Amino acid sequence: MVDILIIRKILNLIFLFSTVLVFSQEFSKSDFVKTDWFVDNENGAFMKSDTLKFIKYSNKALDEEYIKYKEYELKYFGHGYFVELDFKRGRKMNYRFRVDNSATGFDFKKYRWRYDKKTSIISVYQDGKLMMKIKPIERKKIKIESRLAKDNGLLETTEITFVRIK
C-alpha cells in the first residue's frame, strides 16, 4: 500500500513538471510583439513580486472597428497603480508608470526586450543593462470591464502569468 502511494506521488510530480513544460512551450515571440499590457504595481509590486500578471489591452470596439482604448485598470486591480508595457517591433519597448489612469511618471530612458524562443524567457533592458528576466507560465482568458464593451458588459482579454527569473 505504501509503495502505491509513493508511485502515485511520483506520477503526480511528473505530471506537474510536464504541465509546467507545456505552459512554457506554448508561447512564442508573436504573442508579445506589437502588443500592449498593464501590470499591477501597488507597493512597487512590478519590481518586487516573484509572480506578475500581465493583462492585455484589447483592440475591439462596439462597431467592430479596431481602435485603441484602455480598459478600466482601476476597477480590475481595485487601485490605480500599474505599469504599462508596449512590446514594439525591433525589440523596442515603451515602459510607463501610471497612477489613477494618469501618466504621472513617464520614463524616457531607452528600453529594449528580447525573447528567447528556446526558454520562452523575456529579458528587459534599460539603457543596455539587464533590468529583469521573466518567463510566461500560464495564459488564460479573463473578462474585464471596459467602456467599449457591448451593452456596458465585460470584455474578454488575455492574462499571462509570469515568473521572475531575475
XYZ file of C-alpha atoms in Angstrom:
166
model
C 0.000 0.000 0.000
C 2.839 2.375 0.844
C 4.509 1.578 -2.500
C 1.330 2.537 -4.360
C 1.189 5.877 -2.536
C 4.817 6.609 -3.378
C 4.241 5.700 -7.038
C 1.167 7.985 -7.118
C 3.158 10.862 -5.668
C 5.931 10.338 -8.214
C 3.406 10.234 -11.066
C 1.765 13.409 -9.747
C 5.144 15.156 -9.686
C 5.915 14.007 -13.228
C 2.526 15.305 -14.360
C 3.115 18.634 -12.607
C 6.540 19.129 -14.212
C 5.251 18.166 -17.653
C 2.395 20.662 -17.263
C 4.848 23.436 -16.467
C 6.913 22.498 -19.515
C 3.834 22.524 -21.735
C 2.919 26.004 -20.485
C 6.370 27.330 -21.278
C 6.345 25.771 -24.753
C 3.070 27.290 -25.839
C 4.416 30.846 -26.002
C 6.200 32.499 -28.895
C 7.579 35.923 -29.730
C 4.438 36.666 -31.751
C 2.419 36.510 -28.500
C 4.171 39.715 -27.439
C 5.415 41.721 -30.428
C 3.096 44.668 -31.193
C 1.068 44.140 -28.001
C 0.347 46.395 -25.028
C -0.094 45.176 -21.440
C -0.761 46.528 -17.978
C 0.652 45.066 -14.761
C -0.152 45.625 -11.069
C 2.292 47.974 -9.336
C 0.718 48.561 -5.933
C 3.507 48.904 -3.339
C 6.112 48.515 -6.090
C 4.869 45.002 -6.964
C 6.211 45.211 -10.525
C 9.809 45.323 -9.329
C 9.432 43.229 -6.146
C 6.973 40.420 -6.855
C 8.109 36.926 -7.863
C 4.939 36.445 -9.927
C 3.448 39.032 -12.284
C 0.125 39.003 -14.111
C 0.130 40.866 -17.432
C -3.304 41.902 -18.744
C -3.501 42.606 -22.465
C -5.070 45.752 -23.805
C -7.550 44.612 -26.435
C -8.414 46.475 -29.618
C -12.105 45.850 -30.084
C -14.892 48.420 -30.260
C -18.689 48.358 -30.333
C -18.854 48.634 -34.109
C -16.025 46.142 -34.717
C -13.586 48.904 -35.669
C -10.117 48.265 -34.361
C -9.405 51.353 -32.315
C -7.123 51.674 -29.338
C -8.600 52.210 -25.878
C -7.873 51.454 -22.252
C -9.772 49.011 -20.105
C -10.698 50.072 -16.601
C -7.473 49.096 -14.852
C -8.603 50.806 -11.659
C -11.632 48.544 -11.398
C -9.693 45.422 -12.269
C -6.947 45.945 -9.691
C -9.023 47.852 -7.149
C -6.399 50.631 -7.183
C -4.697 52.892 -9.708
C -1.042 51.873 -9.531
C 0.122 49.954 -12.574
C 2.843 49.711 -15.217
C 2.202 49.755 -18.948
C 4.461 47.758 -21.240
C 4.252 48.090 -25.004
C 6.276 45.445 -26.841
C 7.231 47.114 -30.119
C 8.905 45.700 -33.220
C 12.665 45.782 -33.365
C 12.794 44.831 -29.677
C 11.844 48.371 -28.625
C 9.638 48.831 -25.591
C 7.592 51.612 -24.061
C 7.629 51.397 -20.265
C 5.393 53.724 -18.233
C 4.264 54.065 -14.646
C 0.622 55.075 -14.250
C -1.296 56.332 -11.226
C -5.100 56.550 -11.314
C -5.087 56.248 -15.109
C -2.900 59.335 -15.467
C 0.612 59.217 -16.844
C 2.345 60.720 -13.851
C 5.834 59.366 -14.343
C 6.972 58.741 -17.894
C 10.455 57.366 -18.009
C 12.012 58.291 -21.326
C 15.075 56.086 -20.919
C 15.566 53.542 -23.648
C 14.058 50.143 -23.015
C 14.520 47.020 -25.106
C 13.179 43.500 -24.844
C 14.383 40.161 -26.138
C 12.516 36.875 -26.393
C 14.477 33.625 -26.137
C 12.499 31.080 -28.161
C 14.291 28.113 -26.570
C 13.430 29.051 -22.974
C 10.465 31.443 -23.520
C 12.263 33.943 -21.277
C 11.761 37.644 -21.912
C 14.688 39.869 -20.960
C 14.023 43.584 -20.416
C 16.930 46.009 -20.761
C 17.178 49.598 -19.552
C 19.884 51.629 -21.317
C 21.563 48.383 -22.399
C 21.668 46.869 -18.899
C 19.567 43.872 -17.921
C 16.662 45.058 -15.786
C 14.699 41.824 -15.407
C 14.070 38.362 -16.817
C 10.580 36.895 -16.764
C 9.115 33.657 -18.035
C 5.468 33.167 -19.061
C 3.920 30.133 -17.389
C 0.178 30.448 -17.841
C -2.237 32.129 -20.234
C -5.937 32.462 -19.589
C -8.899 34.409 -20.867
C -10.426 36.869 -18.426
C -13.298 39.320 -18.546
C -12.753 42.951 -17.640
C -14.985 45.996 -17.534
C -14.493 48.301 -20.491
C -16.261 51.420 -21.646
C -16.347 49.950 -25.156
C -17.765 46.529 -24.270
C -21.169 45.876 -25.761
C -24.087 46.926 -23.547
C -21.675 48.074 -20.815
C -20.751 44.451 -20.302
C -17.445 42.691 -19.890
C -14.714 42.456 -22.478
C -12.732 39.261 -22.924
C -8.964 39.718 -22.929
C -5.828 37.737 -22.077
C -3.946 37.451 -18.817
C -0.482 35.893 -18.771
C 1.217 34.910 -15.521
C 4.986 35.382 -15.466
C 7.588 34.108 -13.017
C 10.522 36.405 -12.329
C 13.824 34.720 -13.186
C 15.993 37.699 -12.229
